[in-house]
Amino acid sequence: MKNDLVALVIELLNDAGFIVSSRCKARSFDLAARRSDFTLLAKILYNIDGINEEIARGIKRAAFCLLASPIIVGERKGSFLLEDDVVYHRYGIPAINSHTLYEYFNDDVSPCVYSATGGLYVTINGEKLKVARKEKELSLGDVASELGVSRRSVSKYEEGTVSTTIDIALKLEEFLDITLIEPLEFLKSEADEPPEITESGIEDAASSLERYILSILEEIGLEIFATSHAPFSAVSLSQSKRRDENVRILMGISRYTEQMIKRAKILSSLSHVTKTQSVFVVSGSVKRIQIEDTVLVAKEELKKIKDPEEFTCVIEERLEG
């Protein structure tokens, strides 16, 4: 069931002009997609209630690191189907069904309705409401009486401090003969600060090898953002001398195994979509220096690197070689 939904989402995003990564099969997100300079990080599951707070925190942290907007695509919430053109939320992450995804990205139709405690709501343009009311020489009381609400409620609608039900919004539009319902800007750009990972989240997600390698990277002087339940162990920020800009690097950490090779290929795909670089620090013998566009660095080699500049040079030389 989930595989069918993932395939559908990939098809819809491709049709909408996105470059889509390989499927990640991580707990935090399933794929990354980019169209122009807009990057999406999608978690796809049939029932959106399957996402808990720890997983949501991992999605948001990964999205922050990749300058992406997190989104959940599903078909049910508990025992109920997700309604078309309605935005739901799980721990602050917008969740929509595949129909709404198609409408938004393929037909450029923004949803206007969101689900919250108590039902479905819309946002109205308070300034337009105020201007229309005054042009028709109506008092707050006149509008309140027509709607069956208090004057204070109408005043809050005009101030833009509260949302309203669909029924009230439609009555307002009919009464004032004006469009007031606003489309939702539900896809958030990256947050100012990354969501924190709880200690339990770090312990669950990171192996002793990962924690050891991350400590070495920090000693080198790299700025490290650890992740949880993601295809990569962390994202580092380094200065590229060749490109004279900060470079985000997806960091994988593992022993050299068949599973590591698969993960390195996934990181290569993710780095292509998210305009980052990808590196795997490998414990044990390294049989090659690169898997697709993911650079491999041996643990013993990493321990000899003195600063971020040297680390970045190693990566760029191998990519160019």
PDB file of C-alpha atoms in Angstrom:
ATOM      1  CA  MET A   1       0.000   0.000   0.000  1.00  0.00           C
ATOM      2  CA  LYS A   2       2.782   2.442   0.943  1.00  0.00           C
ATOM      3  CA  ASN A   3       4.847   1.439  -2.087  1.00  0.00           C
ATOM      4  CA  ASP A   4       1.935   2.331  -4.370  1.00  0.00           C
ATOM      5  CA  LEU A   5       1.563   5.727  -2.689  1.00  0.00           C
ATOM      6  CA  VAL A   6       5.303   6.434  -2.941  1.00  0.00           C
ATOM      7  CA  ALA A   7       5.247   5.535  -6.649  1.00  0.00           C
ATOM      8  CA  LEU A   8       2.261   7.856  -7.180  1.00  0.00           C
ATOM      9  CA  VAL A   9       3.950  10.767  -5.380  1.00  0.00           C
ATOM     10  CA  ILE A  10       7.129  10.305  -7.432  1.00  0.00           C
ATOM     11  CA  GLU A  11       5.066  10.292 -10.634  1.00  0.00           C
ATOM     12  CA  LEU A  12       3.174  13.452  -9.623  1.00  0.00           C
ATOM     13  CA  LEU A  13       6.369  15.296  -8.706  1.00  0.00           C
ATOM     14  CA  ASN A  14       8.093  14.259 -11.933  1.00  0.00           C
ATOM     15  CA  ASP A  15       5.079  15.448 -13.927  1.00  0.00           C
ATOM     16  CA  ALA A  16       5.258  18.776 -12.074  1.00  0.00           C
ATOM     17  CA  GLY A  17       8.864  19.287 -13.169  1.00  0.00           C
ATOM     18  CA  PHE A  18      10.695  18.161 -10.042  1.00  0.00           C
ATOM     19  CA  ILE A  19      13.988  16.316  -9.950  1.00  0.00           C
ATOM     20  CA  VAL A  20      13.319  13.463  -7.516  1.00  0.00           C
ATOM     21  CA  SER A  21      15.907  11.545  -5.522  1.00  0.00           C
ATOM     22  CA  SER A  22      16.117   7.807  -5.108  1.00  0.00           C
ATOM     23  CA  ARG A  23      13.818   6.482  -2.439  1.00  0.00           C
ATOM     24  CA  CYS A  24      15.572   6.657   0.925  1.00  0.00           C
ATOM     25  CA  LYS A  25      13.483   4.267   3.044  1.00  0.00           C
ATOM     26  CA  ALA A  26      14.547   6.161   6.167  1.00  0.00           C
ATOM     27  CA  ARG A  27      12.269   6.718   9.143  1.00  0.00           C
ATOM     28  CA  SER A  28      12.501  10.501   8.827  1.00  0.00           C
ATOM     29  CA  PHE A  29      11.788  10.988   5.102  1.00  0.00           C
ATOM     30  CA  ASP A  30      11.324   8.985   1.920  1.00  0.00           C
ATOM     31  CA  LEU A  31      12.640  11.299  -0.774  1.00  0.00           C
ATOM     32  CA  ALA A  32      13.874  14.747  -1.682  1.00  0.00           C
ATOM     33  CA  ALA A  33      12.638  16.669  -4.705  1.00  0.00           C
ATOM     34  CA  ARG A  34      13.703  19.967  -6.254  1.00  0.00           C
ATOM     35  CA  ARG A  35      12.161  22.320  -8.778  1.00  0.00           C
ATOM     36  CA  SER A  36      14.303  25.350  -9.567  1.00  0.00           C
ATOM     37  CA  ASP A  37      15.497  26.592  -6.150  1.00  0.00           C
ATOM     38  CA  PHE A  38      12.656  25.029  -4.159  1.00  0.00           C
ATOM     39  CA  THR A  39      13.454  21.798  -2.328  1.00  0.00           C
ATOM     40  CA  LEU A  40      10.929  19.454  -0.772  1.00  0.00           C
ATOM     41  CA  LEU A  41      11.561  16.746   1.804  1.00  0.00           C
ATOM     42  CA  ALA A  42       8.681  14.268   1.762  1.00  0.00           C
ATOM     43  CA  LYS A  43       7.579  11.652   4.246  1.00  0.00           C
ATOM     44  CA  ILE A  44       5.031   9.343   2.627  1.00  0.00           C
ATOM     45  CA  LEU A  45       2.788   6.968   4.530  1.00  0.00           C
ATOM     46  CA  TYR A  46      -0.797   5.826   4.213  1.00  0.00           C
ATOM     47  CA  ASN A  47      -1.905   6.886   7.715  1.00  0.00           C
ATOM     48  CA  ILE A  48      -0.330  10.146   8.877  1.00  0.00           C
ATOM     49  CA  ASP A  49      -0.921   9.209  12.513  1.00  0.00           C
ATOM     50  CA  GLY A  50       2.019   6.835  12.078  1.00  0.00           C
ATOM     51  CA  ILE A  51       4.394   9.772  12.625  1.00  0.00           C
ATOM     52  CA  ASN A  52       5.347  10.415  16.242  1.00  0.00           C
ATOM     53  CA  GLU A  53       6.983  13.492  17.721  1.00  0.00           C
ATOM     54  CA  GLU A  54      10.523  12.095  17.558  1.00  0.00           C
ATOM     55  CA  ILE A  55      10.222  11.233  13.859  1.00  0.00           C
ATOM     56  CA  ALA A  56       8.693  14.652  13.132  1.00  0.00           C
ATOM     57  CA  ARG A  57      11.615  16.310  14.870  1.00  0.00           C
ATOM     58  CA  GLY A  58      13.989  14.292  12.694  1.00  0.00           C
ATOM     59  CA  ILE A  59      12.178  15.370   9.510  1.00  0.00           C
ATOM     60  CA  LYS A  60      12.284  19.022  10.509  1.00  0.00           C
ATOM     61  CA  ARG A  61      15.959  18.859  11.455  1.00  0.00           C
ATOM     62  CA  ALA A  62      16.890  17.220   8.148  1.00  0.00           C
ATOM     63  CA  ALA A  63      14.831  19.842   6.289  1.00  0.00           C
ATOM     64  CA  PHE A  64      16.640  22.628   8.142  1.00  0.00           C
ATOM     65  CA  CYS A  65      20.021  21.169   7.213  1.00  0.00           C
ATOM     66  CA  LEU A  66      19.059  20.858   3.539  1.00  0.00           C
ATOM     67  CA  LEU A  67      17.257  24.217   3.248  1.00  0.00           C
ATOM     68  CA  ALA A  68      14.126  22.262   2.361  1.00  0.00           C
ATOM     69  CA  SER A  69      10.424  22.376   3.164  1.00  0.00           C
ATOM     70  CA  PRO A  70       9.150  19.276   4.986  1.00  0.00           C
ATOM     71  CA  ILE A  71       5.839  17.738   3.957  1.00  0.00           C
ATOM     72  CA  ILE A  72       3.853  14.602   4.760  1.00  0.00           C
ATOM     73  CA  VAL A  73       1.775  12.907   2.063  1.00  0.00           C
ATOM     74  CA  GLY A  74      -0.821  10.371   3.177  1.00  0.00           C
ATOM     75  CA  GLU A  75      -4.372   9.222   2.615  1.00  0.00           C
ATOM     76  CA  ARG A  76      -5.807   8.699   6.096  1.00  0.00           C
ATOM     77  CA  LYS A  77      -5.763  10.187   9.581  1.00  0.00           C
ATOM     78  CA  GLY A  78      -6.777   7.459  11.957  1.00  0.00           C
ATOM     79  CA  SER A  79      -9.911   5.865  10.522  1.00  0.00           C
ATOM     80  CA  PHE A  80     -10.814   8.872   8.349  1.00  0.00           C
ATOM     81  CA  LEU A  81      -9.730   9.723   4.809  1.00  0.00           C
ATOM     82  CA  LEU A  82      -7.833  12.985   4.365  1.00  0.00           C
ATOM     83  CA  GLU A  83     -10.106  15.424   2.561  1.00  0.00           C
ATOM     84  CA  ASP A  84      -9.118  16.904  -0.786  1.00  0.00           C
ATOM     85  CA  ASP A  85      -7.732  20.456  -0.727  1.00  0.00           C
ATOM     86  CA  VAL A  86      -7.352  20.450   3.057  1.00  0.00           C
ATOM     87  CA  VAL A  87      -4.059  20.866   4.923  1.00  0.00           C
ATOM     88  CA  TYR A  88      -3.553  18.823   8.080  1.00  0.00           C
ATOM     89  CA  HIS A  89      -0.583  18.941  10.440  1.00  0.00           C
ATOM     90  CA  ARG A  90       1.482  16.456  12.426  1.00  0.00           C
ATOM     91  CA  TYR A  91       3.708  18.134  15.009  1.00  0.00           C
ATOM     92  CA  GLY A  92       3.950  21.291  12.922  1.00  0.00           C
ATOM     93  CA  ILE A  93       4.565  19.573   9.570  1.00  0.00           C
ATOM     94  CA  PRO A  94       1.903  20.079   6.868  1.00  0.00           C
ATOM     95  CA  ALA A  95       0.196  16.892   5.697  1.00  0.00           C
ATOM     96  CA  ILE A  96      -1.891  16.536   2.533  1.00  0.00           C
ATOM     97  CA  ASN A  97      -3.265  13.778   0.337  1.00  0.00           C
ATOM     98  CA  SER A  98      -2.057  12.977  -3.178  1.00  0.00           C
ATOM     99  CA  HIS A  99      -4.950  14.890  -4.793  1.00  0.00           C
ATOM    100  CA  THR A 100      -3.982  18.093  -2.966  1.00  0.00           C
ATOM    101  CA  LEU A 101      -0.342  17.514  -3.895  1.00  0.00           C
ATOM    102  CA  TYR A 102      -1.322  17.260  -7.563  1.00  0.00           C
ATOM    103  CA  GLU A 103      -3.538  20.351  -7.444  1.00  0.00           C
ATOM    104  CA  TYR A 104      -0.845  22.424  -5.763  1.00  0.00           C
ATOM    105  CA  PHE A 105       2.197  21.508  -7.840  1.00  0.00           C
ATOM    106  CA  ASN A 106       0.672  20.488 -11.184  1.00  0.00           C
ATOM    107  CA  ASP A 107      -2.303  22.851 -11.445  1.00  0.00           C
ATOM    108  CA  ASP A 108      -0.963  25.688  -9.253  1.00  0.00           C
ATOM    109  CA  VAL A 109      -4.094  25.605  -7.074  1.00  0.00           C
ATOM    110  CA  SER A 110      -3.361  26.417  -3.441  1.00  0.00           C
ATOM    111  CA  PRO A 111      -5.534  24.867  -0.711  1.00  0.00           C
ATOM    112  CA  CYS A 112      -7.481  27.328   1.416  1.00  0.00           C
ATOM    113  CA  VAL A 113      -8.743  25.046   4.182  1.00  0.00           C
ATOM    114  CA  TYR A 114      -6.840  23.588   7.111  1.00  0.00           C
ATOM    115  CA  SER A 115      -7.806  21.153   9.815  1.00  0.00           C
ATOM    116  CA  ALA A 116      -7.397  22.054  13.485  1.00  0.00           C
ATOM    117  CA  THR A 117      -9.020  21.189  16.783  1.00  0.00           C
ATOM    118  CA  GLY A 118     -12.757  21.541  16.355  1.00  0.00           C
ATOM    119  CA  GLY A 119     -13.012  21.234  12.584  1.00  0.00           C
ATOM    120  CA  LEU A 120     -12.005  22.912   9.328  1.00  0.00           C
ATOM    121  CA  TYR A 121     -10.955  26.549   9.117  1.00  0.00           C
ATOM    122  CA  VAL A 122      -9.907  29.214   6.623  1.00  0.00           C
ATOM    123  CA  THR A 123      -7.960  32.454   6.815  1.00  0.00           C
ATOM    124  CA  ILE A 124      -9.634  35.609   5.563  1.00  0.00           C
ATOM    125  CA  ASN A 125      -8.154  38.926   4.470  1.00  0.00           C
ATOM    126  CA  GLY A 126      -8.976  41.177   7.404  1.00  0.00           C
ATOM    127  CA  GLU A 127      -8.034  44.406   5.661  1.00  0.00           C
ATOM    128  CA  LYS A 128     -10.301  43.662   2.682  1.00  0.00           C
ATOM    129  CA  LEU A 129     -13.098  42.812   5.107  1.00  0.00           C
ATOM    130  CA  LYS A 130     -12.696  46.106   6.943  1.00  0.00           C
ATOM    131  CA  VAL A 131     -12.596  48.168   3.738  1.00  0.00           C
ATOM    132  CA  ALA A 132     -15.666  46.400   2.290  1.00  0.00           C
ATOM    133  CA  ARG A 133     -17.637  46.868   5.514  1.00  0.00           C
ATOM    134  CA  LYS A 134     -16.884  50.590   5.656  1.00  0.00           C
ATOM    135  CA  GLU A 135     -17.639  51.090   1.959  1.00  0.00           C
ATOM    136  CA  LYS A 136     -21.087  49.609   2.552  1.00  0.00           C
ATOM    137  CA  GLU A 137     -21.431  51.790   5.672  1.00  0.00           C
ATOM    138  CA  LEU A 138     -21.976  48.794   7.920  1.00  0.00           C
ATOM    139  CA  SER A 139     -21.069  48.716  11.590  1.00  0.00           C
ATOM    140  CA  LEU A 140     -19.342  45.841  13.360  1.00  0.00           C
ATOM    141  CA  GLY A 141     -22.713  45.128  14.922  1.00  0.00           C
ATOM    142  CA  ASP A 142     -24.434  44.933  11.531  1.00  0.00           C
ATOM    143  CA  VAL A 143     -21.973  42.298  10.311  1.00  0.00           C
ATOM    144  CA  ALA A 144     -22.048  40.439  13.620  1.00  0.00           C
ATOM    145  CA  SER A 145     -25.844  40.282  13.543  1.00  0.00           C
ATOM    146  CA  GLU A 146     -25.829  38.913   9.997  1.00  0.00           C
ATOM    147  CA  LEU A 147     -23.312  36.220  10.923  1.00  0.00           C
ATOM    148  CA  GLY A 148     -24.711  35.380  14.328  1.00  0.00           C
ATOM    149  CA  VAL A 149     -21.427  36.129  16.098  1.00  0.00           C
ATOM    150  CA  SER A 150     -20.197  38.812  18.503  1.00  0.00           C
ATOM    151  CA  ARG A 151     -18.892  42.245  17.509  1.00  0.00           C
ATOM    152  CA  ARG A 152     -15.580  41.237  19.081  1.00  0.00           C
ATOM    153  CA  SER A 153     -15.337  38.265  16.711  1.00  0.00           C
ATOM    154  CA  VAL A 154     -15.840  40.492  13.667  1.00  0.00           C
ATOM    155  CA  SER A 155     -13.233  42.900  15.022  1.00  0.00           C
ATOM    156  CA  LYS A 156     -10.750  40.019  15.359  1.00  0.00           C
ATOM    157  CA  TYR A 157     -11.511  38.901  11.800  1.00  0.00           C
ATOM    158  CA  GLU A 158     -10.573  42.387  10.605  1.00  0.00           C
ATOM    159  CA  GLU A 159      -7.413  42.424  12.701  1.00  0.00           C
ATOM    160  CA  GLY A 160      -6.404  39.091  11.215  1.00  0.00           C
ATOM    161  CA  THR A 161      -5.821  37.599  14.661  1.00  0.00           C
ATOM    162  CA  VAL A 162      -8.196  34.642  14.305  1.00  0.00           C
ATOM    163  CA  SER A 163      -9.237  32.206  11.604  1.00  0.00           C
ATOM    164  CA  THR A 164     -12.836  31.322  10.972  1.00  0.00           C
ATOM    165  CA  THR A 165     -14.970  28.408   9.907  1.00  0.00           C
ATOM    166  CA  ILE A 166     -15.764  27.831   6.254  1.00  0.00           C
ATOM    167  CA  ASP A 167     -19.442  28.588   6.899  1.00  0.00           C
ATOM    168  CA  ILE A 168     -18.742  31.986   8.468  1.00  0.00           C
ATOM    169  CA  ALA A 169     -16.264  32.917   5.730  1.00  0.00           C
ATOM    170  CA  LEU A 170     -18.728  32.056   2.955  1.00  0.00           C
ATOM    171  CA  LYS A 171     -21.487  34.052   4.679  1.00  0.00           C
ATOM    172  CA  LEU A 172     -19.149  37.030   4.896  1.00  0.00           C
ATOM    173  CA  GLU A 173     -18.263  36.791   1.215  1.00  0.00           C
ATOM    174  CA  GLU A 174     -21.912  36.542   0.205  1.00  0.00           C
ATOM    175  CA  PHE A 175     -23.009  39.368   2.505  1.00  0.00           C
ATOM    176  CA  LEU A 176     -20.277  41.770   1.365  1.00  0.00           C
ATOM    177  CA  ASP A 177     -20.057  40.465  -2.218  1.00  0.00           C
ATOM    178  CA  ILE A 178     -16.275  40.127  -2.071  1.00  0.00           C
ATOM    179  CA  THR A 179     -13.670  37.358  -2.036  1.00  0.00           C
ATOM    180  CA  LEU A 180     -12.061  37.149   1.395  1.00  0.00           C
ATOM    181  CA  ILE A 181     -10.724  33.599   1.770  1.00  0.00           C
ATOM    182  CA  GLU A 182      -6.942  33.499   1.373  1.00  0.00           C
ATOM    183  CA  PRO A 183      -4.898  30.614  -0.074  1.00  0.00           C
ATOM    184  CA  LEU A 184      -2.673  28.936   2.488  1.00  0.00           C
ATOM    185  CA  GLU A 185       1.088  29.361   2.425  1.00  0.00           C
ATOM    186  CA  PHE A 186       1.578  26.011   4.091  1.00  0.00           C
ATOM    187  CA  LEU A 187       5.041  25.012   2.878  1.00  0.00           C
ATOM    188  CA  LYS A 188       7.518  26.602   5.226  1.00  0.00           C
ATOM    189  CA  SER A 189      11.020  27.609   4.333  1.00  0.00           C
ATOM    190  CA  GLU A 190      13.802  26.493   6.628  1.00  0.00           C
ATOM    191  CA  ALA A 191      13.571  27.496  10.288  1.00  0.00           C
ATOM    192  CA  ASP A 192      15.993  29.957  11.890  1.00  0.00           C
ATOM    193  CA  GLU A 193      17.233  27.264  14.266  1.00  0.00           C
ATOM    194  CA  PRO A 194      17.326  23.476  13.824  1.00  0.00           C
ATOM    195  CA  PRO A 195      14.911  21.505  16.022  1.00  0.00           C
ATOM    196  CA  GLU A 196      16.779  19.856  18.860  1.00  0.00           C
ATOM    197  CA  ILE A 197      17.226  16.102  18.959  1.00  0.00           C
ATOM    198  CA  THR A 198      16.390  14.621  22.338  1.00  0.00           C
ATOM    199  CA  GLU A 199      19.040  12.559  24.084  1.00  0.00           C
ATOM    200  CA  SER A 200      16.944   9.443  23.563  1.00  0.00           C
ATOM    201  CA  GLY A 201      16.712  10.280  19.866  1.00  0.00           C
ATOM    202  CA  ILE A 202      20.476  10.540  19.558  1.00  0.00           C
ATOM    203  CA  GLU A 203      21.034   7.304  21.429  1.00  0.00           C
ATOM    204  CA  ASP A 204      18.477   5.456  19.317  1.00  0.00           C
ATOM    205  CA  ALA A 205      19.711   6.816  16.000  1.00  0.00           C
ATOM    206  CA  ALA A 206      23.511   6.949  16.375  1.00  0.00           C
ATOM    207  CA  SER A 207      25.932   4.063  16.806  1.00  0.00           C
ATOM    208  CA  SER A 208      29.111   4.342  18.858  1.00  0.00           C
ATOM    209  CA  LEU A 209      31.048   4.561  15.567  1.00  0.00           C
ATOM    210  CA  GLU A 210      28.893   7.466  14.390  1.00  0.00           C
ATOM    211  CA  ARG A 211      29.346   9.354  17.653  1.00  0.00           C
ATOM    212  CA  TYR A 212      33.112   8.779  17.511  1.00  0.00           C
ATOM    213  CA  ILE A 213      33.447   9.994  13.903  1.00  0.00           C
ATOM    214  CA  LEU A 214      31.243  13.027  14.536  1.00  0.00           C
ATOM    215  CA  SER A 215      33.482  13.994  17.452  1.00  0.00           C
ATOM    216  CA  ILE A 216      36.531  13.798  15.145  1.00  0.00           C
ATOM    217  CA  LEU A 217      34.796  15.991  12.553  1.00  0.00           C
ATOM    218  CA  GLU A 218      34.058  18.578  15.234  1.00  0.00           C
ATOM    219  CA  GLU A 219      37.691  18.470  16.408  1.00  0.00           C
ATOM    220  CA  ILE A 220      38.759  19.177  12.820  1.00  0.00           C
ATOM    221  CA  GLY A 221      36.641  22.324  13.041  1.00  0.00           C
ATOM    222  CA  LEU A 222      33.653  21.429  10.882  1.00  0.00           C
ATOM    223  CA  GLU A 223      30.248  22.761  11.851  1.00  0.00           C
ATOM    224  CA  ILE A 224      28.190  19.613  12.391  1.00  0.00           C
ATOM    225  CA  PHE A 225      24.420  19.145  12.553  1.00  0.00           C
ATOM    226  CA  ALA A 226      23.670  15.616  13.704  1.00  0.00           C
ATOM    227  CA  THR A 227      20.469  14.050  12.368  1.00  0.00           C
ATOM    228  CA  SER A 228      18.242  11.256  13.579  1.00  0.00           C
ATOM    229  CA  HIS A 229      16.482   8.554  11.542  1.00  0.00           C
ATOM    230  CA  ALA A 230      17.848  10.082   8.292  1.00  0.00           C
ATOM    231  CA  PRO A 231      19.791   8.398   5.433  1.00  0.00           C
ATOM    232  CA  PHE A 232      22.836  10.420   6.542  1.00  0.00           C
ATOM    233  CA  SER A 233      24.355  10.709  10.020  1.00  0.00           C
ATOM    234  CA  ALA A 234      24.915  14.458   9.885  1.00  0.00           C
ATOM    235  CA  VAL A 235      25.244  17.493   7.653  1.00  0.00           C
ATOM    236  CA  SER A 236      28.447  19.519   7.873  1.00  0.00           C
ATOM    237  CA  LEU A 237      29.110  23.035   6.700  1.00  0.00           C
ATOM    238  CA  SER A 238      32.486  23.800   5.145  1.00  0.00           C
ATOM    239  CA  GLN A 239      34.080  26.532   3.049  1.00  0.00           C
ATOM    240  CA  SER A 240      34.988  25.647  -0.528  1.00  0.00           C
ATOM    241  CA  LYS A 241      38.047  27.543  -1.750  1.00  0.00           C
ATOM    242  CA  ARG A 242      37.369  26.613  -5.361  1.00  0.00           C
ATOM    243  CA  ARG A 243      33.803  27.912  -5.333  1.00  0.00           C
ATOM    244  CA  ASP A 244      34.308  30.552  -2.603  1.00  0.00           C
ATOM    245  CA  GLU A 245      31.122  29.562  -0.819  1.00  0.00           C
ATOM    246  CA  ASN A 246      29.843  27.470   2.041  1.00  0.00           C
ATOM    247  CA  VAL A 247      29.216  23.866   1.058  1.00  0.00           C
ATOM    248  CA  ARG A 248      26.780  21.543   2.780  1.00  0.00           C
ATOM    249  CA  ILE A 249      28.043  17.985   3.009  1.00  0.00           C
ATOM    250  CA  LEU A 250      25.855  14.967   3.686  1.00  0.00           C
ATOM    251  CA  MET A 251      27.854  12.737   6.016  1.00  0.00           C
ATOM    252  CA  GLY A 252      27.431   8.977   6.142  1.00  0.00           C
ATOM    253  CA  ILE A 253      29.333   6.848   8.654  1.00  0.00           C
ATOM    254  CA  SER A 254      29.631   3.072   8.496  1.00  0.00           C
ATOM    255  CA  ARG A 255      31.802   0.020   8.077  1.00  0.00           C
ATOM    256  CA  TYR A 256      32.417  -1.038   4.472  1.00  0.00           C
ATOM    257  CA  THR A 257      29.482  -3.340   3.700  1.00  0.00           C
ATOM    258  CA  GLU A 258      26.988  -3.968   0.915  1.00  0.00           C
ATOM    259  CA  GLN A 259      24.471  -1.897   2.884  1.00  0.00           C
ATOM    260  CA  MET A 260      26.960   0.976   3.048  1.00  0.00           C
ATOM    261  CA  ILE A 261      27.359   0.856  -0.737  1.00  0.00           C
ATOM    262  CA  LYS A 262      23.580   1.156  -1.139  1.00  0.00           C
ATOM    263  CA  ARG A 263      23.472   4.083   1.295  1.00  0.00           C
ATOM    264  CA  ALA A 264      26.339   5.805  -0.520  1.00  0.00           C
ATOM    265  CA  LYS A 265      24.345   5.633  -3.759  1.00  0.00           C
ATOM    266  CA  ILE A 266      21.309   7.108  -1.999  1.00  0.00           C
ATOM    267  CA  LEU A 267      23.454   9.954  -0.625  1.00  0.00           C
ATOM    268  CA  SER A 268      24.771  10.584  -4.131  1.00  0.00           C
ATOM    269  CA  SER A 269      21.209  10.926  -5.406  1.00  0.00           C
ATOM    270  CA  LEU A 270      20.230  13.163  -2.485  1.00  0.00           C
ATOM    271  CA  SER A 271      23.260  15.401  -2.980  1.00  0.00           C
ATOM    272  CA  HIS A 272      22.376  15.860  -6.650  1.00  0.00           C
ATOM    273  CA  VAL A 273      18.821  16.902  -5.796  1.00  0.00           C
ATOM    274  CA  THR A 274      19.701  19.120  -2.825  1.00  0.00           C
ATOM    275  CA  LYS A 275      22.792  20.721  -4.402  1.00  0.00           C
ATOM    276  CA  THR A 276      25.089  19.417  -1.681  1.00  0.00           C
ATOM    277  CA  GLN A 277      28.093  17.096  -1.565  1.00  0.00           C
ATOM    278  CA  SER A 278      28.111  13.639  -0.008  1.00  0.00           C
ATOM    279  CA  VAL A 279      30.835  11.857   1.931  1.00  0.00           C
ATOM    280  CA  PHE A 280      30.975   8.472   3.636  1.00  0.00           C
ATOM    281  CA  VAL A 281      33.507   7.996   6.423  1.00  0.00           C
ATOM    282  CA  VAL A 282      34.323   4.300   6.420  1.00  0.00           C
ATOM    283  CA  SER A 283      35.724   2.167   9.209  1.00  0.00           C
ATOM    284  CA  GLY A 284      38.081  -0.539   7.969  1.00  0.00           C
ATOM    285  CA  SER A 285      39.627  -1.040   4.553  1.00  0.00           C
ATOM    286  CA  VAL A 286      38.272   1.157   1.758  1.00  0.00           C
ATOM    287  CA  LYS A 287      38.176  -0.585  -1.611  1.00  0.00           C
ATOM    288  CA  ARG A 288      37.535   2.563  -3.625  1.00  0.00           C
ATOM    289  CA  ILE A 289      37.548   6.327  -3.106  1.00  0.00           C
ATOM    290  CA  GLN A 290      34.166   7.095  -4.638  1.00  0.00           C
ATOM    291  CA  ILE A 291      30.742   5.497  -5.155  1.00  0.00           C
ATOM    292  CA  GLU A 292      28.901   7.471  -7.826  1.00  0.00           C
ATOM    293  CA  ASP A 293      29.195  11.056  -6.495  1.00  0.00           C
ATOM    294  CA  THR A 294      29.763  10.056  -2.864  1.00  0.00           C
ATOM    295  CA  VAL A 295      33.382  10.391  -1.746  1.00  0.00           C
ATOM    296  CA  LEU A 296      34.725   7.710   0.610  1.00  0.00           C
ATOM    297  CA  VAL A 297      37.157   8.656   3.372  1.00  0.00           C
ATOM    298  CA  ALA A 298      38.764   6.044   5.612  1.00  0.00           C
ATOM    299  CA  LYS A 299      38.502   6.590   9.357  1.00  0.00           C
ATOM    300  CA  GLU A 300      42.301   6.452   9.728  1.00  0.00           C
ATOM    301  CA  GLU A 301      42.680   8.995   6.927  1.00  0.00           C
ATOM    302  CA  LEU A 302      40.158  11.306   8.590  1.00  0.00           C
ATOM    303  CA  LYS A 303      42.161  11.276  11.835  1.00  0.00           C
ATOM    304  CA  LYS A 304      45.132  12.801   9.960  1.00  0.00           C
ATOM    305  CA  ILE A 305      43.150  15.749   8.553  1.00  0.00           C
ATOM    306  CA  LYS A 306      43.972  18.953  10.432  1.00  0.00           C
ATOM    307  CA  ASP A 307      41.334  21.514   9.446  1.00  0.00           C
ATOM    308  CA  PRO A 308      38.130  22.088   7.415  1.00  0.00           C
ATOM    309  CA  GLU A 309      40.076  23.402   4.425  1.00  0.00           C
ATOM    310  CA  GLU A 310      42.086  20.202   4.127  1.00  0.00           C
ATOM    311  CA  PHE A 311      38.921  18.129   4.505  1.00  0.00           C
ATOM    312  CA  THR A 312      37.193  20.079   1.727  1.00  0.00           C
ATOM    313  CA  CYS A 313      40.252  19.787  -0.531  1.00  0.00           C
ATOM    314  CA  VAL A 314      40.283  15.996  -0.156  1.00  0.00           C
ATOM    315  CA  ILE A 315      36.641  15.822  -1.234  1.00  0.00           C
ATOM    316  CA  GLU A 316      37.011  18.190  -4.186  1.00  0.00           C
ATOM    317  CA  GLU A 317      40.182  16.505  -5.461  1.00  0.00           C
ATOM    318  CA  ARG A 318      38.470  13.118  -5.501  1.00  0.00           C
ATOM    319  CA  LEU A 319      35.390  14.487  -7.223  1.00  0.00           C
ATOM    320  CA  GLU A 320      37.580  16.082  -9.886  1.00  0.00           C
ATOM    321  CA  GLY A 321      39.799  13.005 -10.226  1.00  0.00           C
TER     322      GLY A 321
END
